[in-house]
Amino acid sequence: MTARPRETATQAVETIAERLDTAQRTATAIPQTAGGFGVEIAYEIQHAVIARRLDRGEAMIGMKLGFTSRAKMIQMGVLDVIVGQLTNGMRASDGADIQLSALVHPRAEPEIAFRLGRAIDPGDARCDIESAVSAVAPALEIIDSRYRDFRFSLPDVIADNASAAMFAIGPWHSATSDLGNRAVTLSVDGASAEVGSTAAILGHPVRALRALVAMAHRHDFALPAGSILLVGAATAAVPFTASVIEARVAKLGRVSVRSVDS
Ligand code: OOG
Ligand code: MG
C-alpha cells in the first residue's frame, strides 16, 4: 500500500475535527456527518478536537463517560458506553453564571464526580481504580451537541467529544462511603424535573469507574493523579434554558449553575 490512503484518512479526521471545533467556538450547529467512519476513527477525531483546545492553552483535567444509564441511552438512542475528555476550559464553579449564547442547545444532567488521588495505568490489568479515588462529589454536566437538533450516530457523538460542554462540581467528600442506590434529583428553578438513583449508573457508579479504565486503555487516554472523572448521568438530561439548575445526590449534597442570556 502507498501512504496515500492513510494521508487521506488523516485529512478527513482533521477536516471533521475542524468543523466540530468551529461549531463549538461559534455556537453554531452543523449537520451530522454522512457516516463512513467507525468508532476507532471517531476517537481519532475526538483527540484532534481536543488537540485544538490544548493548542489554545487549555489543560486536560479529566474524563467523562456517556450512556452509562438506560435513561440516557433511551433518550438519545445510543446503546454503547462512550468516553470523552474534560479540559479546564469546560469547568464552571458551583453557582456560576453560564452564558447561554456561547452554547448551541445546552442540556443539563446530574452526575457524580470522582477525583483520583494517584495516577492509574489503564494498561495494568491489576490496577485498582477504587483505591485510587481520593474524593467524590455531586456534579452537574452541561452537554451541548454540536450537531443539528441534538441528533447523532454513535461515531458522530464520539467525534464530538461525547457532547461535553461544561461541568460544575459541588463539595468534595472523602471517598469512603458506599455510593450504591443514592437518590439523585435534578431541579429547574426549584421544581423537581428528573429523579433517579446512582444504581442507574451501570448498576453502581464504581462499575462505571471500572468501565472507564477499560475505555481509557482501549482508546489511549491517560489517568494522571488529580483527574476528575464524570461517570455518566443517572437520569435523562433536561434543556438548559433561562433557569437555575441544581443536582442533588443523597448524602453528597448539591451543586447548581444559573443561566444568563448574554
Ligand atoms: C452524549 C453525552 C452522554 C451521559 O452522561 O450519559 C452523557 C449526549 O447525551 O449528548 O454525558
Ligand atoms: Mg454526562
PDB file of C-alpha atoms and ligand atoms in Angstrom, residues 64-65 109 111 141 143 232-233, ligand 2:
ATOM      1  CA  LYS A  64     -16.302  11.628  31.236  1.00  0.00           C
ATOM      2  CA  LEU A  65     -18.413   8.601  30.450  1.00  0.00           C
ATOM      3  CA  GLU A 109     -27.834  16.358  33.719  1.00  0.00           C
ATOM      4  CA  GLU A 111     -23.649  13.361  37.649  1.00  0.00           C
ATOM      5  CA  GLU A 141     -22.877  18.333  33.393  1.00  0.00           C
ATOM      6  CA  ILE A 143     -23.939  18.829  27.435  1.00  0.00           C
ATOM      7  CA  GLY A 232     -22.473   9.460  33.447  1.00  0.00           C
ATOM      8  CA  ALA A 233     -25.895  10.881  34.176  1.00  0.00           C
TER       9      ALA A 233
HETATM   10 MG    MG B   2     -22.994  13.253  31.122  1.00  0.00          MG
END
